[in-house]
Amino acid sequence: MNSLEQKFLNDLDDKLWKAADKLRSSLDAANYKHIVLGLIFLKYVSDAFDERQSELKDLFAQADDHNIYYMPRDQYDTEEEYQQAIADELEIIDYYQEKNVFWVPKAARWTTLQNIAALAIGSIIWQDEHGQDVKLRSISWLVDNAFDEIEKANPKLKGILNRIGQYQLDNDKLLDLINTFSDTSFTKPEYNGEKLSLHSKDILGHVYEYFLGQFALAEGKQGGQYYTPKSIVTLIVEMLQPYKGRVYDPAMGSGGFFVSSEKFIEQHAQEKHYKASEQKKHISIYGQESNPTTWKLAAMNMAIRGIDFNFGKKNADTFLDDQHPDLRADFVMANPPFNIKDWWHASLESDVRWKYGTPPQGNANFAWMQHMLHHLSPTGSMALLLANGSMSSNTNNEGEIRKNLIEADLVECIVALPGQLFTNTQIPACIWFLTKDKKNGLSLDKKKANREGKTLFIDARNLGYMKDRVLRDFTDADIAKITDALHAWQQGENFEGEAYQDEKGFCFSAELKDIQKHDYVLTPGRYVGAVEQEEDGEPFAEKMARLTGQLKQQFAESAVLESEIKKNLKGLGYEF
């Protein structure tokens, strides 16, 4: 992405966010995100529909033997008949579906929405199928009606568009938001008079991701339940490399891991000179989410990007109502809420998932881990974000479960993360990477070496930078450093052909006996050691003599200063 395109996106972010942020006085972020993201979705599908209509008009007019869309003018008696025929043809749904463009009924198109929203409440806006006048009840009702029409026409969107009438937003504020969004376009963007090469899905995806991050910041602790920082998601996806197979997230939130997986596939296809669209056919997306509005948010996130997905029949509790009981995934990724206390139910007592020990009823960390392992294929790999306590806790059977996982040789890599990465918690976190095939005996990926009996520890606590007063973030270089270490260890060498080497203070390849020596505690700092300090070249005896002389001189100067202060105080009539 060039600098001009980045400036365009930054300006668009700023403009749309300022408009959305005006709703703060009426609603909290947990609610107004659904209004804003719903309108963004509505604007996008309408823009994409209009773009396809424009393409069709051009195709209808192009006289070409190979153009199956061409509509000859001389087949119609009058210009009016010809224009009416084109208008009728433009309303054929197949023309849009063949290009994976959502069909937008007339009542849901943005121009209709904008024009009707400007009318007075109570105005007659159309007639229903019974010939009865339909009056404008409210702007919220108008938007919800548009959602209804779009869902009816597009089965893929059935039940995933969150209605906004329930939030009882003022008509004037919603109208202001519609008018602001009307000044933007997701198709054929220009910046300072120069046309940009950005595609509509690129723009929409960027805006959607930006808004999710902003809403997470605005909501604080609650917001983090559906949003994982982009850099952490990118790090995990880059380390796992899920470019083919079944990908599963049992605590998917808004679907960030799936979006990053799509971006990784596109990058992988580009590097390998594949067609990204063909490569994506080799990926199947599965997810689960308990929160109903977040479940819809994730589904909408996939729909706007054209990603096929299976999120189960409904939102549901992952432990109590597994929506994918028979799934065995090639890649599993998740960032579940840390240290959940109220997850247990009596029906889980002898669950088949607790192969390595029953998780404590007061903490779901190892329940998440074993649920993911249960759904992992024999050659699969997984990554799980957890609180740091998971690496060392010995309370309530956690230490025994961790020991059993290690003895079963499932733990491939542990990454300790720096603090202040998350909007919703200050709890220090780590990433667990597990695999069922360290030998690489069954995997089709022969790039990986036999890592049987070994575990890689990475201490990334000193990486990253403070992006503002409260949040830390990773740079691309930080992500590359961590990723290269894992891949070099897995493959015997990194992407530049250099052999893996332990690095003091950063990474260490441990054997089972090393972990046993530390009582099965997996904190990377215990294994990687401290960074060696450079010698300054000055002999110890000489350095001590020099520093002692400096200290003696400073004491003498201090005594002179103290004497002068006492003298001055005595001159003022004060004894010290």
Coordinates of C-alpha atoms in Angstrom, one line a residue:
M1 CA 0.0 0.0 0.0
N2 CA 1.5 3.4 -1.0
S3 CA 1.5 6.5 1.1
L4 CA -1.4 8.1 -0.8
E5 CA -3.6 5.1 -0.3
Q6 CA -2.7 5.1 3.4
K7 CA -3.5 8.8 3.7
F8 CA -6.9 8.1 2.1
L9 CA -7.7 5.3 4.6
N10 CA -6.5 7.4 7.5
D11 CA -8.7 10.3 6.5
L12 CA -11.7 8.0 5.9
D13 CA -11.1 6.4 9.4
D14 CA -11.0 9.8 11.0
K15 CA -14.1 11.1 9.2
L16 CA -16.3 8.1 9.9
W17 CA -15.2 7.7 13.5
K18 CA -15.9 11.3 14.3
A19 CA -19.4 10.9 12.9
A20 CA -19.9 7.7 14.8
D21 CA -18.5 9.1 18.1
K22 CA -21.3 11.6 18.2
L23 CA -23.6 8.8 19.3
R24 CA -21.7 8.5 22.6
S25 CA -23.9 11.0 24.3
S26 CA -26.9 8.7 23.6
L27 CA -25.5 5.2 23.7
D28 CA -22.6 3.3 25.1
A29 CA -20.0 1.8 22.8
A30 CA -21.4 -1.7 23.4
N31 CA -24.6 -0.7 21.6
Y32 CA -23.7 2.0 19.1
K33 CA -21.1 -0.3 17.5
H34 CA -23.9 -2.4 16.1
I35 CA -25.6 0.7 14.7
V36 CA -22.4 2.0 13.1
L37 CA -21.1 -1.3 11.8
G38 CA -24.6 -2.1 10.4
L39 CA -24.7 1.1 8.5
I40 CA -21.2 0.6 7.2
F41 CA -22.2 -2.8 5.9
L42 CA -25.4 -1.4 4.3
K43 CA -23.3 1.3 2.6
Y44 CA -20.8 -1.2 1.3
V45 CA -23.3 -3.7 -0.1
S46 CA -25.2 -0.8 -1.8
D47 CA -22.0 0.6 -3.3
A48 CA -20.9 -2.8 -4.5
F49 CA -24.3 -3.3 -6.1
D50 CA -24.2 0.1 -7.8
E51 CA -20.7 -0.7 -9.1
R52 CA -22.0 -3.9 -10.7
Q53 CA -25.0 -2.1 -12.2
S54 CA -22.6 0.4 -13.8
E55 CA -20.5 -2.4 -15.2
L56 CA -23.7 -4.1 -16.6
K57 CA -24.8 -0.9 -18.3
D58 CA -21.5 -0.7 -20.1
L59 CA -21.7 -4.3 -21.1
F60 CA -25.2 -3.9 -22.4
A61 CA -24.0 -1.2 -24.7
Q62 CA -20.8 -2.8 -26.0
A63 CA -21.3 -4.3 -29.5
D64 CA -19.0 -7.3 -29.4
D65 CA -19.6 -10.9 -30.7
H66 CA -18.0 -12.3 -27.6
N67 CA -20.1 -10.1 -25.2
I68 CA -23.1 -12.2 -24.1
Y69 CA -24.5 -9.2 -22.3
Y70 CA -24.9 -7.0 -25.4
M71 CA -28.4 -5.6 -25.9
P72 CA -28.7 -4.2 -29.5
R73 CA -30.6 -0.9 -29.7
D74 CA -32.2 -1.7 -33.1
Q75 CA -34.3 -4.5 -31.5
Y76 CA -36.5 -1.9 -29.8
D77 CA -39.0 0.4 -31.5
T78 CA -38.3 3.5 -29.3
E79 CA -35.6 4.8 -27.0
E80 CA -38.1 4.6 -24.2
E81 CA -38.6 0.8 -24.8
Y82 CA -34.8 0.3 -25.0
Q83 CA -34.2 2.2 -21.7
Q84 CA -37.0 0.3 -20.0
A85 CA -35.6 -3.0 -21.2
I86 CA -32.2 -2.1 -19.8
A87 CA -33.8 -1.1 -16.5
D88 CA -35.6 -4.4 -16.3
E89 CA -32.5 -6.3 -17.1
L90 CA -30.6 -4.5 -14.4
E91 CA -33.1 -6.0 -11.9
I92 CA -32.2 -9.6 -12.7
I93 CA -30.6 -11.1 -9.6
D94 CA -28.4 -13.6 -11.4
Y95 CA -26.2 -10.9 -12.9
Y96 CA -25.1 -10.0 -9.4
Q97 CA -24.8 -13.4 -7.8
E98 CA -22.5 -14.6 -10.6
K99 CA -20.0 -12.0 -9.4
N100 CA -20.6 -12.7 -5.7
V101 CA -22.3 -9.4 -5.3
F102 CA -25.1 -9.2 -2.7
W103 CA -28.5 -8.5 -4.2
V104 CA -29.8 -5.3 -2.8
P105 CA -33.6 -4.7 -3.2
K106 CA -34.7 -1.2 -4.1
A107 CA -36.0 -0.5 -0.6
A108 CA -32.6 -1.2 0.8
R109 CA -30.4 0.7 -1.6
W110 CA -28.4 3.6 0.0
T111 CA -29.9 6.2 -2.3
T112 CA -33.4 5.1 -1.3
L113 CA -32.4 5.1 2.4
Q114 CA -30.8 8.6 2.1
N115 CA -33.7 10.2 0.2
I116 CA -36.4 8.7 2.4
A117 CA -34.6 9.5 5.7
A118 CA -34.6 13.2 4.7
L119 CA -38.4 13.2 4.7
A120 CA -40.6 14.1 7.6
I121 CA -41.7 11.3 9.9
G122 CA -45.1 10.2 8.9
S123 CA -44.6 10.8 5.1
I124 CA -45.9 8.2 2.7
I125 CA -42.9 6.4 1.3
W126 CA -44.4 3.6 -0.8
Q127 CA -47.3 1.2 -1.1
D128 CA -47.1 -2.4 0.2
E129 CA -48.2 -5.6 -1.7
H130 CA -51.8 -4.9 -0.7
G131 CA -51.8 -1.4 -2.1
Q132 CA -51.7 0.2 1.4
D133 CA -49.7 3.4 2.0
V134 CA -46.6 2.8 4.1
K135 CA -45.5 5.7 6.3
L136 CA -42.1 6.5 7.6
R137 CA -42.2 5.6 11.3
S138 CA -38.6 6.4 12.2
I139 CA -35.1 6.3 10.7
S140 CA -34.3 3.2 12.7
W141 CA -37.4 1.5 11.3
L142 CA -36.2 2.4 7.8
V143 CA -32.8 0.9 8.4
D144 CA -34.2 -2.2 9.9
N145 CA -36.5 -2.6 6.9
A146 CA -33.5 -2.4 4.7
F147 CA -31.9 -5.2 6.7
D148 CA -35.0 -7.3 6.4
E149 CA -35.1 -6.9 2.6
I150 CA -31.4 -7.8 2.2
E151 CA -31.7 -10.9 4.4
K152 CA -34.8 -12.1 2.4
A153 CA -32.8 -11.7 -0.8
N154 CA -29.5 -13.2 0.4
P155 CA -29.8 -16.5 2.3
K156 CA -26.1 -16.3 3.4
L157 CA -27.0 -13.2 5.4
K158 CA -30.1 -14.7 7.1
G159 CA -30.2 -13.8 10.8
I160 CA -26.8 -12.0 11.0
L161 CA -27.8 -8.4 10.5
N162 CA -28.4 -6.8 13.9
R163 CA -31.5 -4.6 14.0
I164 CA -31.0 -1.1 15.4
G165 CA -34.6 -0.2 16.4
Q166 CA -34.1 -1.6 19.8
Y167 CA -31.6 1.1 20.7
Q168 CA -34.2 3.9 20.3
L169 CA -31.8 6.4 18.7
D170 CA -32.9 9.9 17.9
N171 CA -33.9 10.4 14.3
D172 CA -31.8 13.5 13.9
K173 CA -28.6 11.8 15.1
L174 CA -29.1 8.8 12.8
L175 CA -29.9 11.0 9.9
D176 CA -26.6 12.9 10.5
L177 CA -24.8 9.6 10.5
I178 CA -26.4 8.5 7.2
N179 CA -25.6 11.9 5.6
T180 CA -21.9 11.6 6.7
F181 CA -21.6 8.0 5.3
S182 CA -23.3 9.2 2.1
D183 CA -20.2 11.4 1.4
T184 CA -18.0 8.3 1.2
S185 CA -17.7 5.6 -1.3
F186 CA -16.2 2.1 -1.1
T187 CA -15.9 1.9 -4.9
K188 CA -13.6 3.7 -7.3
P189 CA -11.9 5.8 -4.6
E190 CA -10.1 9.0 -5.3
Y191 CA -7.8 11.1 -3.1
N192 CA -6.9 14.7 -4.0
G193 CA -8.1 14.1 -7.5
E194 CA -6.0 11.0 -8.1
K195 CA -7.6 7.6 -8.6
L196 CA -6.5 4.8 -6.2
S197 CA -6.1 1.1 -6.9
L198 CA -7.8 0.1 -3.6
H199 CA -10.6 -2.4 -4.0
S200 CA -13.9 -2.0 -2.2
K201 CA -13.4 -5.0 0.0
D202 CA -9.9 -3.7 1.0
I203 CA -11.4 -0.4 2.0
L204 CA -14.4 -2.0 3.8
G205 CA -12.1 -4.5 5.6
H206 CA -9.8 -1.8 6.8
V207 CA -12.6 0.4 8.1
Y208 CA -14.3 -2.5 9.8
E209 CA -11.1 -3.6 11.5
Y210 CA -10.3 0.0 12.5
F211 CA -13.8 0.4 14.0
L212 CA -13.6 -2.9 15.9
G213 CA -10.4 -1.7 17.5
Q214 CA -11.8 1.7 18.4
F215 CA -15.0 0.2 19.9
A216 CA -12.8 -2.2 22.0
L217 CA -10.9 0.8 23.3
A218 CA -14.2 2.7 24.0
E219 CA -15.7 -0.3 25.8
G220 CA -12.6 -1.1 27.8
K221 CA -12.8 -4.4 29.6
Q222 CA -16.0 -5.5 27.9
G223 CA -14.8 -4.6 24.5
G224 CA -11.8 -7.0 24.7
Q225 CA -14.2 -9.9 24.8
Y226 CA -14.8 -9.7 21.1
Y227 CA -11.5 -8.1 19.9
T228 CA -7.9 -9.4 19.9
P229 CA -5.3 -6.8 19.0
K230 CA -4.4 -7.0 15.3
S231 CA -0.7 -7.6 16.0
I232 CA -1.3 -10.6 18.2
V233 CA -3.7 -12.1 15.7
T234 CA -1.1 -11.5 13.0
L235 CA 1.7 -13.0 15.1
I236 CA -0.3 -16.2 15.7
V237 CA -1.4 -16.6 12.1
E238 CA 2.1 -16.0 10.8
M239 CA 3.5 -18.6 13.2
L240 CA 0.9 -21.3 12.4
Q241 CA 0.7 -20.6 8.6
P242 CA -2.9 -21.8 8.0
Y243 CA -3.0 -21.7 4.2
K244 CA -4.9 -25.0 3.7
G245 CA -7.2 -27.2 5.7
R246 CA -9.9 -26.7 8.4
V247 CA -9.4 -23.7 10.7
Y248 CA -11.4 -23.5 14.0
D249 CA -11.8 -20.8 16.7
P250 CA -14.0 -21.9 19.6
A251 CA -14.1 -18.4 21.1
M252 CA -14.1 -16.4 17.9
G253 CA -15.4 -13.0 19.0
S254 CA -15.7 -10.9 15.9
G255 CA -13.7 -13.4 13.8
G256 CA -10.3 -11.6 13.8
F257 CA -8.3 -14.9 13.4
F258 CA -10.2 -15.8 10.2
V259 CA -9.7 -12.4 8.6
S260 CA -6.0 -12.6 9.3
S261 CA -5.9 -16.1 7.9
E262 CA -7.5 -14.8 4.7
K263 CA -4.8 -12.1 4.5
F264 CA -2.1 -14.7 5.1
I265 CA -3.5 -16.9 2.3
E266 CA -3.5 -14.0 -0.1
Q267 CA 0.1 -13.2 0.8
H268 CA 1.1 -16.9 0.6
A269 CA -0.6 -17.2 -2.8
Q270 CA 1.3 -14.1 -4.1
E271 CA 4.6 -15.4 -2.9
K272 CA 4.0 -18.8 -4.5
H273 CA 2.4 -17.3 -7.7
Y274 CA -0.9 -18.9 -7.0
K275 CA -4.4 -17.4 -7.5
A276 CA -5.6 -16.3 -4.1
S277 CA -9.2 -17.2 -5.0
E278 CA -8.1 -20.7 -5.9
Q279 CA -6.0 -21.0 -2.7
K280 CA -8.9 -20.0 -0.5
K281 CA -10.9 -22.9 -1.8
H282 CA -8.5 -25.1 0.3
I283 CA -9.6 -23.4 3.5
S284 CA -12.7 -24.2 5.6
I285 CA -13.7 -21.9 8.4
Y286 CA -15.4 -23.1 11.6
G287 CA -16.2 -21.0 14.7
Q288 CA -18.3 -20.7 17.8
E289 CA -19.4 -17.8 20.0
S290 CA -21.8 -17.6 23.0
N291 CA -22.7 -13.9 22.8
P292 CA -25.6 -13.5 20.2
T293 CA -24.7 -10.0 19.0
T294 CA -21.0 -10.9 18.7
W295 CA -21.9 -14.0 16.8
K296 CA -23.7 -11.8 14.3
L297 CA -20.8 -9.4 14.2
A298 CA -18.4 -12.3 13.3
A299 CA -20.8 -13.6 10.6
M300 CA -21.1 -10.1 9.1
N301 CA -17.3 -9.7 9.2
M302 CA -17.1 -12.9 7.1
A303 CA -19.9 -11.9 4.7
I304 CA -18.4 -8.6 3.8
R305 CA -15.2 -10.3 2.8
G306 CA -16.9 -13.1 0.9
I307 CA -15.5 -15.8 3.2
D308 CA -17.5 -19.0 3.5
F309 CA -18.0 -20.0 7.1
N310 CA -19.7 -22.4 9.5
F311 CA -20.4 -20.8 12.9
G312 CA -23.0 -23.4 13.9
K313 CA -26.7 -23.1 13.9
K314 CA -26.7 -20.5 16.6
N315 CA -24.7 -18.7 19.3
A316 CA -23.9 -21.2 22.0
D317 CA -21.7 -22.0 25.0
T318 CA -18.6 -23.9 23.7
F319 CA -18.4 -26.2 26.6
L320 CA -22.1 -27.0 27.1
D321 CA -23.4 -26.9 23.5
D322 CA -20.5 -27.7 21.1
Q323 CA -21.7 -26.7 17.6
H324 CA -19.0 -28.8 15.9
P325 CA -18.9 -32.1 17.8
D326 CA -17.3 -34.1 15.0
L327 CA -14.9 -31.5 13.8
R328 CA -11.2 -32.4 13.7
A329 CA -9.4 -29.2 12.5
D330 CA -6.0 -28.8 11.0
F331 CA -5.5 -25.4 12.7
V332 CA -7.1 -24.2 15.9
M333 CA -6.6 -20.6 17.2
A334 CA -8.3 -18.8 20.1
N335 CA -8.2 -16.0 22.6
P336 CA -10.8 -16.9 25.2
P337 CA -11.4 -14.7 28.2
F338 CA -8.7 -15.3 30.8
N339 CA -9.4 -17.2 34.0
I340 CA -13.2 -17.7 33.6
K341 CA -14.6 -18.7 37.0
D342 CA -18.3 -19.5 36.3
W343 CA -17.9 -21.9 33.4
W344 CA -18.5 -25.3 35.1
H345 CA -21.6 -27.4 34.9
A346 CA -22.2 -30.8 36.5
S347 CA -22.8 -32.4 33.1
L348 CA -19.1 -31.8 32.3
E349 CA -17.9 -34.0 35.1
S350 CA -16.7 -37.0 33.0
D351 CA -16.5 -35.2 29.6
V352 CA -14.5 -37.0 26.9
R353 CA -12.5 -33.8 26.3
W354 CA -10.7 -34.0 29.7
K355 CA -8.2 -36.5 28.5
Y356 CA -5.3 -34.9 30.4
G357 CA -7.2 -34.2 33.6
T358 CA -10.4 -32.6 34.8
P359 CA -10.0 -28.7 34.7
P360 CA -10.7 -26.9 38.0
Q361 CA -14.2 -25.6 38.3
G362 CA -13.0 -22.1 39.2
N363 CA -10.8 -21.6 36.1
A364 CA -11.5 -22.5 32.5
N365 CA -7.9 -22.1 31.1
F366 CA -7.2 -25.8 30.8
A367 CA -10.7 -26.5 29.7
W368 CA -10.2 -24.3 26.7
M369 CA -6.9 -26.0 25.9
Q370 CA -8.3 -29.5 26.1
H371 CA -11.4 -28.6 24.1
M372 CA -9.1 -27.3 21.4
L373 CA -6.9 -30.5 21.6
H374 CA -10.0 -32.6 21.3
H375 CA -10.9 -30.9 18.0
L376 CA -7.4 -31.0 16.6
S377 CA -6.6 -33.5 13.8
P378 CA -3.8 -36.0 14.2
T379 CA -1.5 -33.8 12.2
G380 CA -3.0 -30.5 13.5
S381 CA -1.4 -27.5 15.2
M382 CA -3.0 -25.0 17.6
A383 CA -2.3 -21.7 19.3
L384 CA -4.0 -20.5 22.5
L385 CA -3.7 -17.2 24.3
L386 CA -3.8 -17.6 28.1
A387 CA -2.9 -15.8 31.3
N388 CA 0.7 -16.3 32.4
G389 CA -0.5 -18.3 35.4
S390 CA -1.2 -21.3 33.1
M391 CA 2.6 -21.8 32.7
S392 CA 3.3 -22.3 36.4
S393 CA 0.1 -22.8 38.5
N394 CA 0.0 -26.0 40.5
T395 CA -3.4 -25.4 42.2
N396 CA -6.6 -27.4 41.6
N397 CA -5.1 -30.0 39.3
E398 CA -3.6 -27.4 36.9
G399 CA 0.0 -28.5 37.5
E400 CA -1.0 -32.2 36.9
I401 CA -2.7 -31.3 33.6
R402 CA 0.3 -29.3 32.5
K403 CA 2.6 -32.2 33.4
N404 CA 0.4 -34.7 31.4
L405 CA 0.5 -32.4 28.3
I406 CA 4.3 -32.1 28.5
E407 CA 4.8 -35.9 29.1
A408 CA 2.5 -36.5 26.1
D409 CA 4.9 -34.3 24.0
L410 CA 2.1 -32.0 22.9
V411 CA 3.7 -28.7 23.8
E412 CA 5.6 -27.3 20.8
C413 CA 6.3 -23.7 21.8
I414 CA 5.6 -21.2 24.6
V415 CA 5.8 -17.4 23.9
A416 CA 5.9 -15.0 26.8
L417 CA 4.3 -11.7 25.8
P418 CA 5.0 -8.2 27.1
G419 CA 2.4 -6.4 29.2
Q420 CA -0.1 -3.8 28.2
L421 CA -1.0 -5.5 24.9
F422 CA -4.8 -5.8 25.5
T423 CA -7.5 -3.3 25.9
N424 CA -9.5 -5.4 28.4
T425 CA -6.9 -6.6 30.9
Q426 CA -3.6 -5.9 32.4
I427 CA -3.0 -9.6 33.2
P428 CA 0.3 -10.8 31.6
A429 CA -0.3 -13.2 28.8
C430 CA 1.5 -16.0 26.9
I431 CA 0.8 -18.1 23.8
W432 CA 0.8 -21.9 23.9
F433 CA 1.5 -23.7 20.7
L434 CA 0.6 -27.4 20.7
T435 CA 0.8 -30.1 18.0
K436 CA -0.1 -33.8 17.8
D437 CA 2.6 -34.5 15.3
K438 CA 6.1 -33.3 16.4
K439 CA 7.7 -36.1 14.4
N440 CA 6.1 -34.8 11.3
G441 CA 5.5 -38.4 10.3
L442 CA 1.9 -38.0 9.1
S443 CA 2.0 -34.4 7.9
L444 CA 2.1 -33.5 4.3
D445 CA 4.3 -30.6 5.2
K446 CA 7.7 -32.1 4.9
K447 CA 9.4 -28.8 5.5
K448 CA 9.2 -29.5 9.2
A449 CA 11.9 -31.5 11.0
N450 CA 11.4 -34.1 13.7
R451 CA 11.0 -32.1 17.0
E452 CA 10.1 -35.1 19.1
G453 CA 10.9 -34.5 22.8
K454 CA 11.7 -30.8 22.3
T455 CA 9.9 -27.6 23.2
L456 CA 10.9 -24.1 22.1
F457 CA 10.7 -21.2 24.6
I458 CA 10.6 -17.6 23.4
D459 CA 10.7 -14.7 25.7
A460 CA 9.2 -11.7 23.9
R461 CA 8.6 -9.5 26.9
N462 CA 11.2 -7.0 25.9
L463 CA 9.8 -6.5 22.3
G464 CA 7.2 -4.0 21.2
Y465 CA 6.8 -0.3 21.7
M466 CA 4.3 2.0 23.5
K467 CA 1.8 3.2 20.8
D468 CA 0.2 5.4 23.4
R469 CA 0.2 6.0 27.2
V470 CA -1.5 2.7 28.0
L471 CA -1.2 0.2 25.1
R472 CA 1.9 -1.6 23.8
D473 CA 2.1 -3.0 20.2
F474 CA 4.4 -5.1 18.1
T475 CA 6.2 -3.8 15.0
D476 CA 6.4 -5.9 11.9
A477 CA 10.1 -6.6 12.8
D478 CA 9.0 -7.9 16.2
I479 CA 6.5 -10.3 14.6
A480 CA 9.2 -11.4 12.1
K481 CA 11.7 -12.0 14.9
I482 CA 9.4 -14.3 16.8
T483 CA 8.0 -16.0 13.8
D484 CA 11.5 -16.7 12.3
A485 CA 12.7 -18.2 15.5
L486 CA 9.8 -20.8 15.5
H487 CA 10.1 -21.6 11.8
A488 CA 13.8 -22.0 12.0
W489 CA 13.4 -24.3 14.9
Q490 CA 10.7 -26.3 13.2
Q491 CA 12.5 -26.6 9.9
G492 CA 16.1 -26.6 11.1
E493 CA 16.7 -23.3 9.4
N494 CA 15.0 -19.9 8.8
F495 CA 13.8 -18.4 5.6
E496 CA 17.3 -17.2 4.8
G497 CA 18.7 -20.7 5.2
E498 CA 20.4 -20.0 8.5
A499 CA 20.4 -22.8 11.1
Y500 CA 18.4 -22.3 14.3
Q501 CA 20.4 -21.2 17.3
D502 CA 19.5 -20.5 20.9
E503 CA 19.7 -16.8 21.8
K504 CA 20.4 -15.8 25.3
G505 CA 17.5 -13.9 26.7
F506 CA 15.2 -14.6 23.8
C507 CA 14.9 -18.3 22.7
F508 CA 15.9 -21.8 23.9
S509 CA 15.2 -25.3 22.6
A510 CA 14.6 -27.4 25.7
E511 CA 14.4 -31.2 26.1
L512 CA 12.0 -33.0 28.4
K513 CA 14.7 -33.4 31.0
D514 CA 15.2 -29.6 31.1
I515 CA 11.4 -29.1 31.8
Q516 CA 11.4 -31.9 34.4
K517 CA 14.3 -30.2 36.2
H518 CA 12.0 -27.1 36.5
D519 CA 9.1 -29.1 37.9
Y520 CA 7.1 -28.8 34.6
V521 CA 7.0 -25.0 34.9
L522 CA 6.9 -23.5 31.4
T523 CA 7.9 -19.8 32.0
P524 CA 10.3 -19.0 29.2
G525 CA 12.5 -16.8 31.4
R526 CA 13.6 -19.9 33.3
Y527 CA 15.0 -21.4 30.1
V528 CA 16.3 -18.6 27.9
G529 CA 18.5 -17.1 30.6
A530 CA 19.6 -13.4 30.8
V531 CA 21.1 -11.4 28.0
E532 CA 24.9 -11.3 28.3
Q533 CA 26.1 -7.9 29.1
E534 CA 29.0 -6.5 27.1
E535 CA 32.3 -6.1 28.9
D536 CA 33.5 -2.5 29.0
G537 CA 37.2 -3.5 28.9
E538 CA 38.2 -1.8 32.1
P539 CA 39.8 -4.2 34.7
F540 CA 37.7 -4.6 37.9
A541 CA 40.4 -3.3 40.3
E542 CA 41.0 -0.1 38.2
K543 CA 37.2 0.5 37.9
M544 CA 36.7 0.2 41.7
A545 CA 39.6 2.6 42.4
R546 CA 38.2 5.1 39.9
L547 CA 34.7 4.9 41.3
T548 CA 35.9 5.1 44.9
G549 CA 37.9 8.2 44.1
Q550 CA 34.8 9.8 42.5
L551 CA 32.7 9.0 45.5
K552 CA 35.3 10.5 47.9
Q553 CA 35.4 13.7 45.8
Q554 CA 31.6 13.9 45.8
F555 CA 31.5 13.4 49.6
A556 CA 34.0 16.3 50.0
E557 CA 31.9 18.6 47.8
S558 CA 28.9 17.7 49.8
A559 CA 30.6 18.6 53.1
V560 CA 31.6 22.0 51.7
L561 CA 28.0 22.7 50.5
E562 CA 26.6 21.7 53.9
S563 CA 29.0 24.0 55.7
E564 CA 27.9 27.0 53.5
I565 CA 24.2 26.3 54.1
K566 CA 24.7 26.2 57.9
K567 CA 26.7 29.5 57.7
N568 CA 23.9 31.2 55.7
L569 CA 21.2 30.0 58.1
K570 CA 23.2 31.3 61.1
G571 CA 23.5 34.7 59.4
L572 CA 19.6 34.7 59.3
G573 CA 19.4 34.0 63.0
Y574 CA 18.8 30.3 62.8
E575 CA 20.9 27.7 64.5
F576 CA 21.1 24.3 62.8

